[in-house]
Structures are given as C-alpha cells and as structure tokens.
Amino acid sequence: MQIVVGEASGFCGGVKQAVKLAKDTAKKYGIAYTYGALIHNQLVIDQLETENIFVAEDITELHGKPIIIRSHGVSKAVETKLKSSDNIIIDATCAYVKNIHNKVAEYSAKGYHIVVLGKATHPEVQGIVGWCNHCTVVPNSKAINIPNQYEKYLVLAQTTFSVVEYELCKEKIENLLKINAKTVEFFNSICYTTLCRQSSAEKVAKECQAVYVIGDKSSSNTNKLFQVACQFNKSVYFITDVTDVKSEHINNITKLGILAGASTPEGLIMEVINIMDQEIKVDAVAEATVIPTEATAEVAVSTETVKPVKTEESMSMAEGLKKYGVKSYREGMKLKATIIKVEQTGVSVALDGLGKNDSGFIDKEEMELDGSYNPDNYKINDQVDVIIIPKTDAKNKAVNLSKKAFDSIKIEDEAVKKILQGEEFTLACNQAIKGGLLGKLGTYTIFVPAGQIKIGYVKNLEEYVGKKLRLRILPPKEEVVVEGQEAPKHRPNPKRIVASQKVILEEEKTAREEAFWEVMQINNIIKGKVKRFTPFGAFVSIMNFDCLAHISDLSWTKIADPSEVLELNKTYEFVVIKVDREAGKVSLGYKQLQKRPYELAAEKYHVGDIIKGKVERIKDFGAFVEIEKGIDGLVHVSEITHSWTKNASEVLNVGDEIEAKIIGFENNKITLSIKALQEAPVVEEVKESSSEKSGMSKSESFANRASRADASRGDRKGGKSARRENSDEPREWVTSASSGATFADIFKDFDMDKFDSEEESK
Ligand code: F3S
C-alpha cells in the first residue's frame, strides 16, 4: 500500500512556536500555565501536563506564575488585564493572528465596521472581536447578516476559515454592500498553512481510495480538512489516535491519503503510519505538495491564491518516517527487526523499513524478561519486535534496542484490557503533577487525581511518588450539555487511564463496617485491643473501629482510672452492651464478664475462716469491715465484744485493722464476729447473778439483756416505731437478734449492695 500525506500536515509554525515557548518557560520557571488550552488536541495537552504545563482558565490564584498567551491570541481587554497582573506573561500569539488584530484595530480607528468570517465561539475569533470597535461575525455563506448602517466595511476571516467558503462569502457580501454604495475592503487573512492544507486535502482526497484525517475533533482546521476531503472522497475517516486505525479501512486499498490539522503532533502521524505498517505492509510514503516553499508563522499574511499543485515526490518508508517523525529514531518507537547476527553479548538486527543501512543492537540484558538469554534460541532472519531505548554509547551508530521492553509493554497492555474492564491493579506512580500523580503501564499513562489517592486530603503529593498504589479505573466523567449549546467535543484520550485508590479503600471500609455491625450484636462477646484511656473509660479497638468501655462497666468495685483494670495494647474479651449504628457508637462491658466480688469471696472464704480486715464504716448496729477490695463483711454490734456494747463506735474506729471470724456467708453477705476470737468472760456461778436470783438461764439472761437494750433504744428514740423510722439498723437485726442466730439469718432480706449505694449517695 502506498501512503500519500497531505502537505503541511502536523504542527504549523504558529503551534510549534507556542509549544516551544511553553516548554522553554516550564523549564525556566519549573511550571507554566497557558491561558486556555494551548492547542486543540487533548493528546498534546496531556503530554504537556507531564512537563508541568497546565491549562488555566482563571489566573486569579496564579500570582507571579508564568502565563502563556496561546497562538489563538486574546482580546485587547484580556491582554491589558494579563499584562497589568503580577504574572510573567509570554505572548505566543501567532504572527498571522497578531496581524489581524493590528488590521482590525487600525480599521476600527478609521470608523470601519469589521466583518469577521469565522466561528463566533472560537477563541481566535473572540480575540479578534475584542480588537474591534464594532463588528459582525459571519459563520458561513448561508448566514450572512450584516448591519447596513455603516459606510465602510472591512471583511476578513479566521485564519483557518474554509477557502471555498471565503470566496462564497466574499461574493455575497460584495454584492450586498456594493448595491448600497458602501465602501468594502476585503482582506484574505486565511493563513498560509491553512491554504496549503486545504488545497492539499482536495488533491489527496481525489487521488486516494480512502483518507485518514488525523487530529482532535475539537480542532477547527482539522474539521475543515475533514469537510474538504468528504467533498471528494467517500471513504474519509477521522482518526484521533492509533486505536481508530482499523484494518477494514485499509485492507483492500492500494493508496491511502493522510491529512492532519495544524494541531496534530507529527509523532501521531508517524504512529498511525507505523500501525498501518504492522497491519499491512506500507510500501512507500509520499507527500502531496501544492506549494513549493515552507510556511513559517513569521511571514506576512498572504493574499495570494493557492498555487498550482506540484508533482508528488515519492519517498521510502524510512524517508517518510524521518520526515514525519519528531526524530527518525525516537525513543520508545516500536519496530520490527530482523536478526542478522547472534552473539553471546546480544543480537544485531536490521530495522525493517528503515533502510538497509539502519541496524540496531539488542544487548543480552535487553532480550528476555527473566534474563535467561540463550543465543541458541535465535537464528539469522528471525523477526523480533523491539523498542528503541536510550543510547548508552553516543559514538555507537547502531540504534539501541530492547526486546524485553517491548515484551513487557505487550504484557502490560494485555493487563490493561482487564484494567479497562474494572480490574484492580497495582502501580507505583513516578511523577507528581498539578492535581495528581502520573504513572506508566505499557503504552498507557495512568493519572491518579490527588483526591483519589486516599480517603481524606493529600497534602504532599510527592510523598506518594514511587509508592505502590492499589488502583481501579474511574468511569469517564459525564459531559454536561447545556441546553441550546453545542455538546462539548472533548474526547478522552484512550491511552490515558484515570484511576483511583480511594474507591477501593472506600469499598473496603464499607465492607469492614458491614462486618463490624454484623458482629456488634447485644450480648456478643468479642475480643478487643485497649488503645487509649480517658477519665471516663477505655477505647477498645475491635476490627479497627473504636468502641468505648465506660469506666462504670470495667469493674464491680469503684475505680478511679481504667488502668486499674486494663492494660494498654492488651487484648481482652468484652461484651457488647449497647449498639447505636446511626450514631456509630458501641458500648462495651468488661466487668460483666468478670466474677462479682462475692462470687470470688464464696470461692475463697468459708464460715469459720479467720480473716484480717479494715473497718470501713461504722453504724449503730455494727461495723463494715473490708476483707479485700470489693468484699465487705459486717460485724454486728453484739459480735464485737463479749461485754455489752451499746454502739459499735464505742469500741471500733474507721481504719482499725481487726481480726474476725466468718460466722455466716449467705445470700452474698458475710457476717463476722470479733468476739468469737476472744475468750468469753468467766461467769461466777455462785455470785449474785441477777439471772440466778431471778432463776433465769444464761441464754435467758442474754435475751433479757438484749431485750433491755431494745427497750432502752425504744425509750430513747420515742418508742419502737420511732426507732424504725430513724435507725440505720436493719429491721431483722433488731427483731431477730438473739444468741446463737447467725447474721446471715439476720440479713436474709437485707440488700447490702443497695444499702452501700444509698450510703454513698448520702
Ligand atoms: Fe498556525 Fe498561525 Fe496559521 S497558528 S494555522 S500558522 S494562523
């Protein structure tokens, strides 16, 4: 198949100059901003981003930063605003456009009404309008609507306006205004390269069986080329990147035309040719020339018509690639190679299609992915796929090649197929740019926006460069179409994947939350690690969620600090006692899984045991003795001494350390006796014991004493009922106290815990 490339395909002089200025500026200042997209090609904009050149629509927050005015130019008002700001302004307005600005300003000053042929929404036209006092924009020959009130008119066109349409408009406007005896001047401001491209497009479309128009669909001049080609050829395809190249377009044709707009990078033209060469062998690349001289942005605006078509020059594939490539041997270029020599140190190859003198060398380290190069596995005339890698020795003329890199990219590109379907992947990004991270996967560029790196704000993007991220492709953003306006023409770059780690982390978080709430059912017992203490409890980590164990739920006894019960970073079992999913709160209990103090006491202490303890509280009816933390026993007043004791405080003081015998342990209550450890006083038998005098037994005498004591209390407090109302004594104690009765009997209905808490609240 033969390929014919339209003349002046690829970047025009104005675009080249703007791109160069942007790159130089970014190198000098570390970053550069373009006032609006530098050119209408998303591939180029993406590439520029990797070189720290970003598009800015609003400069209010870019104080002191370098701003590039793109080749389309800006209105007078915008230029004044930019130049009076504190920014460094670099003016990359194309010389053709600048010429138009000067022209309309000059004619406006002379009172001319300006008629601009072009698209009113195109930035170049908006800029031109901003240099006129009054003007009308005419989109095409079918929509000419010019006000009649002016005497003098200047008619000119957007630099990329259709040549054919210009002539039609000119004729109609001339007729319209001259009838009314107006002064009309025409200024053909269509730029030289546009004239050349459109003329060449017609030629290419006529002579080829099919035509590829390469460029971005948002590019005005590329669209014009497409329209021109469609007038003369039925098989015209708009190619925005290599994935648009389809074998069915080119399978049965012998001559294919290629046209490219002024904003199409030459590298893309070359890649398209390369891809076709891989699909179908390209025999030759030719350029369809229409004018002999090279266009430059510096030349004055031509008012000449297009010169006659020059004869086609045939070129070899190598010459073609050299002409349309940024470099003939560009690093990263994929090529087919034929082995011409196999050595222990590597393989020498001839580069297919690049001329017989073009050879390359694949070092043994660059042969196999696993490093297992074996010369015996290769023979002369074998074909291998390779990629051009940087030269290690500048003097060596052979192109440095890597088969391994090609294989690796192939594998990664295979993996991308699954990634595009939503499969998770891992990648370490190698660059931080404004707004996110960039990484490479095969031939794809992966962009991770800053807001998609993690859940939460990323302060320093650099920290994530080189770190492995778990990523998943983000669906493309839906374009917002405003009613009555044209749908945006932006088409996402198919070789650029926008990915997110945050979506994965969020999904996992949601799954963890679900699992957590599943487990957090009241009364469930679960293990948790103590993370931190507060005065009101301990925070316990369960499945990475913090739950609170309130201090009152840590111990059956009163504690002042959670650390009395728990240790930091230690794992314990807790019981779920409260769950509030809406508020995201879970309350845990620890004490509920521990034995109550009296359960412990029951295991440890028995009736008859002698214990040591400390008097904690004293009441009229006896003293509470702390046997150990949380375990109290009661010594009734009658069990303190063998002698009559009216009030426990007569004998005991708070804080006294005493020894006592357990005489009762029932219903979680321990009753103690001090006197049980004391020798009972000797009773003189023949003495004038009142009991004997009265004929009472010993027990009758004790009961009598108790009865007297009872009576005495009754007298003192105003009788039995008054005593019950005011006394701290349990009723049973008062009524049941008798010799030989245990205190367990006495307190059988007495709630010690309730009593304690009432005491504390007093
Ligand atoms: Fe390019 Fe300037 Fe013409 S930017 S298309 S040379 S007007």
Short mmCIF file of C-alpha atoms in Angstrom, two decimals, residues 65-479:
data_model
loop_
_atom_site.label_atom_id
_atom_site.label_comp_id
_atom_site.label_asym_id
_atom_site.label_seq_id
_atom_site.Cartn_x
_atom_site.Cartn_y
_atom_site.Cartn_z
CA LYS A 65 3.31 32.50 37.79
CA PRO A 66 4.25 32.45 34.11
CA ILE A 67 1.20 32.63 31.82
CA ILE A 68 1.41 31.89 28.11
CA ILE A 69 -0.96 33.57 25.70
CA ARG A 70 -1.67 30.84 23.18
CA SER A 71 -1.34 31.09 19.41
CA HIS A 72 -5.06 31.97 19.06
CA GLY A 73 -4.35 35.32 20.70
CA VAL A 74 -6.63 37.22 23.10
CA SER A 75 -8.80 40.32 23.04
CA LYS A 76 -7.37 43.73 23.82
CA ALA A 77 -9.11 43.75 27.22
CA VAL A 78 -7.68 40.36 28.20
CA GLU A 79 -4.22 41.32 27.01
CA THR A 80 -4.35 44.51 29.11
CA LYS A 81 -5.58 42.56 32.14
CA LEU A 82 -2.84 39.95 31.81
CA LYS A 83 -0.09 42.46 31.25
CA SER A 84 -1.16 44.54 34.25
CA SER A 85 -1.19 41.46 36.55
CA ASP A 86 1.80 40.35 38.62
CA ASN A 87 2.24 37.34 36.33
CA ILE A 88 5.06 36.72 33.90
CA ILE A 89 3.33 37.00 30.52
CA ILE A 90 4.72 35.19 27.49
CA ASP A 91 2.89 36.10 24.30
CA ALA A 92 2.72 33.17 21.88
CA THR A 93 0.06 34.73 19.64
CA CYS A 94 0.69 33.54 16.10
CA ALA A 95 2.08 36.23 13.79
CA TYR A 96 -0.87 35.71 11.40
CA VAL A 97 -3.34 36.33 14.19
CA LYS A 98 -1.42 39.31 15.53
CA ASN A 99 -1.50 40.77 12.04
CA ILE A 100 -5.31 40.51 12.05
CA HIS A 101 -5.50 42.21 15.47
CA ASN A 102 -3.45 45.12 14.14
CA LYS A 103 -5.52 45.34 11.00
CA VAL A 104 -8.91 45.44 12.72
CA ALA A 105 -7.65 47.92 15.31
CA GLU A 106 -6.36 50.20 12.56
CA TYR A 107 -9.58 50.00 10.51
CA SER A 108 -11.77 50.35 13.59
CA ALA A 109 -9.97 53.58 14.39
CA LYS A 110 -10.85 54.77 10.89
CA GLY A 111 -14.54 54.07 11.51
CA TYR A 112 -14.84 50.79 9.60
CA HIS A 113 -17.33 48.14 10.63
CA ILE A 114 -15.45 44.84 10.81
CA VAL A 115 -16.95 41.65 9.41
CA VAL A 116 -15.17 38.52 10.66
CA LEU A 117 -15.81 35.29 8.77
CA GLY A 118 -15.47 32.52 11.29
CA LYS A 119 -16.95 30.72 14.23
CA ALA A 120 -18.07 33.17 16.93
CA THR A 121 -17.22 30.73 19.76
CA HIS A 122 -13.69 30.01 18.55
CA PRO A 123 -11.08 31.65 20.80
CA GLU A 124 -9.27 33.17 17.85
CA VAL A 125 -12.46 34.90 16.68
CA GLN A 126 -13.28 36.01 20.22
CA GLY A 127 -9.82 37.56 20.41
CA ILE A 128 -10.21 39.35 17.06
CA VAL A 129 -13.64 40.70 18.06
CA GLY A 130 -12.00 42.17 21.15
CA TRP A 131 -9.82 44.43 18.99
CA CYS A 132 -12.76 45.90 17.01
CA ASN A 133 -14.92 48.90 17.93
CA HIS A 134 -17.91 47.24 16.32
CA CYS A 135 -18.09 44.08 14.29
CA THR A 136 -20.24 41.24 12.96
CA VAL A 137 -19.24 37.58 12.88
CA VAL A 138 -20.45 35.63 9.84
CA PRO A 139 -20.21 31.83 10.27
CA ASN A 140 -20.71 30.86 6.61
CA SER A 141 -22.05 31.96 3.27
CA LYS A 142 -25.56 30.85 4.15
CA ALA A 143 -25.85 33.02 7.23
CA ILE A 144 -24.75 36.47 6.13
CA ASN A 145 -26.49 39.06 8.22
CA ILE A 146 -24.60 42.33 8.24
CA PRO A 147 -25.97 45.64 9.62
CA ASN A 148 -26.48 48.27 6.96
CA GLN A 149 -25.94 51.47 8.92
CA TYR A 150 -22.19 51.79 8.42
CA GLU A 151 -20.46 53.44 5.50
CA LYS A 152 -17.22 51.49 5.47
CA TYR A 153 -16.67 47.77 5.95
CA LEU A 154 -13.59 45.60 6.35
CA VAL A 155 -14.15 41.88 5.72
CA LEU A 156 -11.58 39.33 6.86
CA ALA A 157 -11.56 35.72 8.08
CA GLN A 158 -10.48 33.45 10.87
CA THR A 159 -7.04 32.11 9.88
CA THR A 160 -8.39 28.59 9.49
CA PHE A 161 -11.57 29.54 7.62
CA SER A 162 -12.56 27.44 4.61
CA VAL A 163 -11.03 28.79 1.41
CA VAL A 164 -14.13 27.90 -0.57
CA GLU A 165 -16.44 29.49 1.96
CA TYR A 166 -14.32 32.62 1.99
CA GLU A 167 -14.82 33.06 -1.76
CA LEU A 168 -18.59 32.47 -1.46
CA CYS A 169 -18.90 34.91 1.43
CA LYS A 170 -16.81 37.48 -0.38
CA GLU A 171 -19.03 37.37 -3.44
CA LYS A 172 -22.26 37.66 -1.45
CA ILE A 173 -21.04 40.43 0.85
CA GLU A 174 -19.62 42.39 -2.07
CA ASN A 175 -22.98 42.24 -3.87
CA LEU A 176 -24.91 43.07 -0.74
CA LEU A 177 -22.87 46.08 0.34
CA LYS A 178 -21.93 47.50 -3.00
CA ILE A 179 -25.57 47.69 -4.01
CA ASN A 180 -25.98 50.02 -1.09
CA ALA A 181 -22.99 52.05 -2.26
CA LYS A 182 -20.89 51.13 0.74
CA THR A 183 -17.12 51.03 0.84
CA VAL A 184 -15.99 47.41 1.24
CA GLU A 185 -12.44 46.16 1.63
CA PHE A 186 -11.54 42.50 1.75
CA PHE A 187 -8.52 41.10 3.49
CA ASN A 188 -7.87 37.41 2.95
CA SER A 189 -6.47 36.56 6.34
CA ILE A 190 -6.64 32.78 5.95
CA CYS A 191 -3.16 31.69 6.93
CA TYR A 192 -0.66 30.27 4.52
CA THR A 193 -0.59 26.82 6.03
CA THR A 194 -4.37 26.61 6.06
CA LEU A 195 -4.48 27.44 2.37
CA CYS A 196 -1.84 24.87 1.75
CA ARG A 197 -3.51 22.17 3.87
CA GLN A 198 -6.97 22.66 2.38
CA SER A 199 -5.66 22.66 -1.15
CA SER A 200 -3.61 19.56 -0.47
CA ALA A 201 -6.64 17.91 1.16
CA GLU A 202 -8.57 18.22 -2.06
CA LYS A 203 -5.74 16.73 -4.05
CA VAL A 204 -5.20 13.83 -1.66
CA ALA A 205 -8.90 13.07 -1.38
CA LYS A 206 -9.24 12.97 -5.16
CA GLU A 207 -6.34 10.65 -5.84
CA CYS A 208 -6.60 8.20 -2.93
CA GLN A 209 -9.09 5.40 -2.34
CA ALA A 210 -9.51 6.32 1.30
CA VAL A 211 -8.40 9.21 3.52
CA TYR A 212 -7.42 9.40 7.17
CA VAL A 213 -7.85 12.83 8.73
CA ILE A 214 -5.74 12.80 11.88
CA GLY A 215 -6.35 15.23 14.69
CA ASP A 216 -8.62 16.23 17.53
CA LYS A 217 -12.31 16.68 16.82
CA SER A 218 -12.23 19.99 18.69
CA SER A 219 -9.71 21.38 16.18
CA SER A 220 -11.31 23.81 13.78
CA ASN A 221 -8.77 23.39 10.98
CA THR A 222 -8.81 19.56 11.24
CA ASN A 223 -12.58 19.63 10.90
CA LYS A 224 -12.21 21.82 7.80
CA LEU A 225 -9.83 19.26 6.30
CA PHE A 226 -12.35 16.53 7.03
CA GLN A 227 -15.10 18.54 5.31
CA VAL A 228 -12.91 19.23 2.28
CA ALA A 229 -11.89 15.56 1.99
CA CYS A 230 -15.50 14.41 2.30
CA GLN A 231 -16.42 16.51 -0.75
CA PHE A 232 -14.06 14.48 -2.93
CA ASN A 233 -13.90 11.05 -1.32
CA LYS A 234 -16.47 8.68 0.17
CA SER A 235 -14.07 6.84 2.46
CA VAL A 236 -12.84 9.53 4.83
CA TYR A 237 -12.14 8.57 8.47
CA PHE A 238 -11.47 10.87 11.42
CA ILE A 239 -8.54 9.41 13.38
CA THR A 240 -7.94 10.86 16.82
CA ASP A 241 -5.41 8.23 17.86
CA VAL A 242 -3.94 4.95 16.72
CA THR A 243 -6.81 2.93 18.14
CA ASP A 244 -9.05 4.42 15.44
CA VAL A 245 -6.97 2.70 12.76
CA LYS A 246 -8.99 -0.32 11.61
CA SER A 247 -7.80 -3.00 9.27
CA GLU A 248 -11.14 -2.92 7.40
CA HIS A 249 -10.35 0.69 6.38
CA ILE A 250 -7.13 -0.26 4.65
CA ASN A 251 -7.32 -3.95 3.80
CA ASN A 252 -8.28 -3.67 0.16
CA ILE A 253 -6.82 -0.38 -0.89
CA THR A 254 -3.53 0.41 -2.55
CA LYS A 255 -3.38 4.15 -1.90
CA LEU A 256 -4.34 5.87 1.34
CA GLY A 257 -4.30 9.60 1.93
CA ILE A 258 -3.32 11.15 5.25
CA LEU A 259 -4.31 14.65 6.27
CA ALA A 260 -3.56 16.27 9.58
CA GLY A 261 -4.53 19.57 11.15
CA ALA A 262 -2.21 22.26 12.43
CA SER A 263 -2.66 20.99 15.99
CA THR A 264 -1.84 17.36 15.20
CA PRO A 265 1.55 16.31 16.53
CA GLU A 266 3.81 14.81 13.90
CA GLY A 267 4.53 11.92 16.26
CA LEU A 268 0.89 10.86 15.98
CA ILE A 269 1.05 10.87 12.18
CA MET A 270 4.10 8.67 12.41
CA GLU A 271 2.44 6.31 14.88
CA VAL A 272 -0.56 5.93 12.57
CA ILE A 273 1.77 5.07 9.70
CA ASN A 274 3.61 2.62 11.94
CA ILE A 275 0.42 0.88 12.98
CA MET A 276 -0.68 0.55 9.39
CA ASP A 277 2.70 -0.85 8.51
CA GLN A 278 2.16 -3.52 11.14
CA GLU A 279 -1.31 -4.30 9.78
CA ILE A 280 -0.46 -4.11 6.09
CA LYS A 281 2.96 -3.56 4.66
CA VAL A 282 3.42 0.08 3.65
CA ASP A 283 5.49 0.22 0.50
CA ALA A 284 6.09 3.92 0.26
CA VAL A 285 5.13 7.22 1.83
CA ALA A 286 4.68 10.19 -0.44
CA GLU A 287 3.93 13.83 0.21
CA ALA A 288 1.37 15.63 -1.87
CA THR A 289 2.82 19.13 -2.28
CA VAL A 290 0.87 22.06 -3.59
CA ILE A 291 3.25 24.95 -2.98
CA PRO A 292 6.97 24.89 -3.09
CA THR A 293 8.02 26.88 -0.07
CA GLU A 294 7.83 26.02 3.65
CA ALA A 295 5.37 28.10 5.66
CA THR A 296 6.52 29.94 8.71
CA ALA A 297 4.48 31.87 11.20
CA GLU A 298 6.61 34.95 10.73
CA VAL A 299 5.66 35.59 7.11
CA ALA A 300 3.17 38.29 6.35
CA VAL A 301 -0.40 37.29 5.66
CA SER A 302 -0.68 36.15 2.09
CA THR A 303 -3.44 37.43 -0.11
CA GLU A 304 -2.31 35.19 -2.94
CA THR A 305 -4.47 32.38 -4.14
CA VAL A 306 -3.20 28.84 -3.90
CA LYS A 307 -0.53 27.99 -6.41
CA PRO A 308 -0.88 25.02 -8.76
CA VAL A 309 -0.26 21.57 -7.44
CA LYS A 310 3.31 20.39 -7.65
CA THR A 311 4.18 16.85 -8.66
CA GLU A 312 4.24 14.22 -5.97
CA GLU A 313 7.59 13.20 -4.57
CA SER A 314 7.99 9.57 -3.66
CA MET A 315 9.81 8.65 -0.50
CA SER A 316 10.84 5.39 1.08
CA MET A 317 9.19 4.37 4.33
CA ALA A 318 12.37 5.42 6.10
CA GLU A 319 12.32 8.85 4.46
CA GLY A 320 8.65 9.16 5.21
CA LEU A 321 9.14 8.34 8.85
CA LYS A 322 12.09 10.64 9.06
CA LYS A 323 10.06 13.44 7.57
CA TYR A 324 7.02 12.97 9.76
CA GLY A 325 8.72 11.83 12.93
CA VAL A 326 9.86 14.29 15.56
CA LYS A 327 13.07 12.29 15.27
CA SER A 328 13.53 9.46 12.82
CA TYR A 329 14.57 7.21 15.69
CA ARG A 330 12.52 8.30 18.59
CA GLU A 331 12.99 6.65 21.96
CA GLY A 332 10.03 4.46 22.66
CA MET A 333 9.38 3.81 18.97
CA LYS A 334 8.20 0.24 18.29
CA LEU A 335 9.80 -1.50 15.34
CA LYS A 336 10.09 -4.87 13.71
CA ALA A 337 13.64 -6.11 13.36
CA THR A 338 15.31 -8.99 11.53
CA ILE A 339 18.19 -10.77 13.21
CA ILE A 340 21.41 -10.53 11.24
CA LYS A 341 23.90 -11.76 13.82
CA VAL A 342 23.64 -13.73 17.06
CA GLU A 343 26.38 -13.36 19.66
CA GLN A 344 26.94 -14.19 23.30
CA THR A 345 26.64 -10.49 24.13
CA GLY A 346 23.37 -9.96 22.28
CA VAL A 347 21.75 -9.78 18.87
CA SER A 348 22.40 -7.45 15.91
CA VAL A 349 19.34 -6.65 13.82
CA ALA A 350 18.30 -4.84 10.66
CA LEU A 351 15.47 -2.44 11.28
CA ASP A 352 12.66 -3.24 8.92
CA GLY A 353 11.59 -0.43 6.67
CA LEU A 354 14.27 1.92 7.82
CA GLY A 355 16.72 1.29 5.02
CA LYS A 356 19.37 -1.32 4.62
CA ASN A 357 21.99 0.73 6.41
CA ASP A 358 19.87 1.02 9.53
CA SER A 359 20.87 -1.51 12.08
CA GLY A 360 20.45 -1.93 15.76
CA PHE A 361 21.76 -3.97 18.62
CA ILE A 362 19.86 -5.74 21.38
CA ASP A 363 22.07 -6.32 24.39
CA LYS A 364 21.63 -9.76 26.01
CA GLU A 365 20.26 -7.94 29.09
CA GLU A 366 17.53 -6.50 26.89
CA MET A 367 16.47 -9.78 25.32
CA GLU A 368 14.42 -11.75 27.84
CA LEU A 369 12.11 -10.58 30.60
CA ASP A 370 13.51 -13.17 33.01
CA GLY A 371 17.12 -12.51 31.97
CA SER A 372 17.52 -16.01 30.51
CA TYR A 373 19.12 -15.06 27.16
CA ASN A 374 20.42 -18.06 25.27
CA PRO A 375 21.96 -17.41 21.80
CA ASP A 376 20.94 -20.91 20.73
CA ASN A 377 17.30 -19.84 20.83
CA TYR A 378 17.81 -17.32 17.99
CA LYS A 379 18.88 -17.67 14.37
CA ILE A 380 19.58 -15.38 11.44
CA ASN A 381 16.44 -13.95 9.76
CA ASP A 382 14.27 -14.44 12.83
CA GLN A 383 11.93 -11.48 13.33
CA VAL A 384 11.66 -9.78 16.69
CA ASP A 385 9.61 -6.86 18.00
CA VAL A 386 11.72 -4.19 19.66
CA ILE A 387 11.58 -0.75 21.19
CA ILE A 388 14.19 1.96 20.83
CA ILE A 389 15.82 2.70 24.17
CA PRO A 390 18.32 5.47 25.05
CA LYS A 391 21.84 5.09 23.73
CA THR A 392 24.49 4.17 26.23
CA ASP A 393 27.33 4.96 23.86
CA ALA A 394 26.84 8.11 21.79
CA LYS A 395 29.61 7.11 19.34
CA ASN A 396 27.92 3.84 18.50
CA LYS A 397 25.82 4.40 15.39
CA ALA A 398 23.66 1.33 15.96
CA VAL A 399 20.25 2.06 17.42
CA ASN A 400 19.92 0.76 20.96
CA LEU A 401 17.04 -1.65 21.18
CA SER A 402 15.16 -3.69 23.72
CA LYS A 403 13.10 -6.76 23.05
CA LYS A 404 12.46 -7.14 26.77
CA ALA A 405 10.88 -3.67 26.97
CA PHE A 406 8.61 -4.50 24.03
CA ASP A 407 7.54 -7.78 25.66
CA SER A 408 6.97 -6.01 28.95
CA ILE A 409 4.80 -3.32 27.34
CA LYS A 410 2.91 -6.02 25.49
CA ILE A 411 2.19 -7.84 28.75
CA GLU A 412 1.23 -4.60 30.47
CA ASP A 413 -1.01 -3.64 27.58
CA GLU A 414 -2.64 -7.06 27.88
CA ALA A 415 -3.17 -6.37 31.57
CA VAL A 416 -4.71 -3.00 30.67
CA LYS A 417 -7.52 -4.83 28.87
CA LYS A 418 -8.63 -6.21 32.22
CA ILE A 419 -7.98 -2.89 33.91
CA LEU A 420 -10.27 -1.19 31.41
CA GLN A 421 -12.95 -3.66 32.47
CA GLY A 422 -12.57 -2.53 36.07
CA GLU A 423 -10.00 -4.96 37.44
CA GLU A 424 -7.88 -3.71 40.33
CA PHE A 425 -4.17 -3.19 39.65
CA THR A 426 -1.05 -2.06 41.45
CA LEU A 427 1.19 0.73 40.27
CA ALA A 428 3.92 2.97 41.61
CA CYS A 429 3.47 6.40 40.03
CA ASN A 430 6.68 8.08 39.01
CA GLN A 431 5.66 11.71 38.85
CA ALA A 432 3.63 14.24 40.81
CA ILE A 433 2.00 16.91 38.69
CA LYS A 434 -0.53 19.59 39.44
CA GLY A 435 -3.63 17.82 40.60
CA GLY A 436 -2.36 14.27 40.89
CA LEU A 437 0.12 11.53 40.11
CA LEU A 438 1.25 10.09 36.79
CA GLY A 439 2.48 6.60 36.09
CA LYS A 440 3.06 4.38 33.09
CA LEU A 441 1.60 0.98 32.34
CA GLY A 442 2.61 -0.38 28.98
CA THR A 443 1.73 2.27 26.45
CA TYR A 444 -0.85 3.79 28.79
CA THR A 445 -0.50 6.79 31.05
CA ILE A 446 -2.17 6.38 34.41
CA PHE A 447 -3.38 9.53 36.13
CA VAL A 448 -4.44 9.39 39.76
CA PRO A 449 -6.12 12.66 40.80
CA ALA A 450 -4.96 13.94 44.20
CA GLY A 451 -8.45 13.47 45.60
CA GLN A 452 -8.45 9.82 44.56
CA ILE A 453 -5.27 8.72 46.33
CA LYS A 454 -6.80 8.05 49.72
CA ILE A 455 -9.83 8.78 51.88
CA GLY A 456 -9.05 12.28 53.05
CA TYR A 457 -6.87 15.16 51.91
CA VAL A 458 -3.41 14.59 50.46
CA LYS A 459 -1.16 17.44 51.47
CA ASN A 460 2.04 16.43 49.79
CA LEU A 461 1.74 14.55 46.51
CA GLU A 462 5.49 13.94 46.37
CA GLU A 463 5.15 11.55 49.31
CA TYR A 464 3.23 9.18 47.06
CA VAL A 465 5.72 9.15 44.17
CA GLY A 466 7.24 5.68 43.97
CA LYS A 467 4.76 4.20 46.44
CA LYS A 468 2.68 1.29 45.26
CA LEU A 469 -0.99 2.19 44.97
CA ARG A 470 -3.88 -0.18 44.55
CA LEU A 471 -5.93 1.29 41.74
CA ARG A 472 -9.07 0.89 39.73
CA ILE A 473 -10.14 2.78 36.60
CA LEU A 474 -12.65 5.57 37.16
CA PRO A 475 -15.56 5.81 34.76
CA PRO A 476 -15.28 8.84 32.45
CA LYS A 477 -16.96 11.97 33.73
CA GLU A 478 -20.23 12.69 32.07
CA GLU A 479 -20.07 15.82 29.97
#
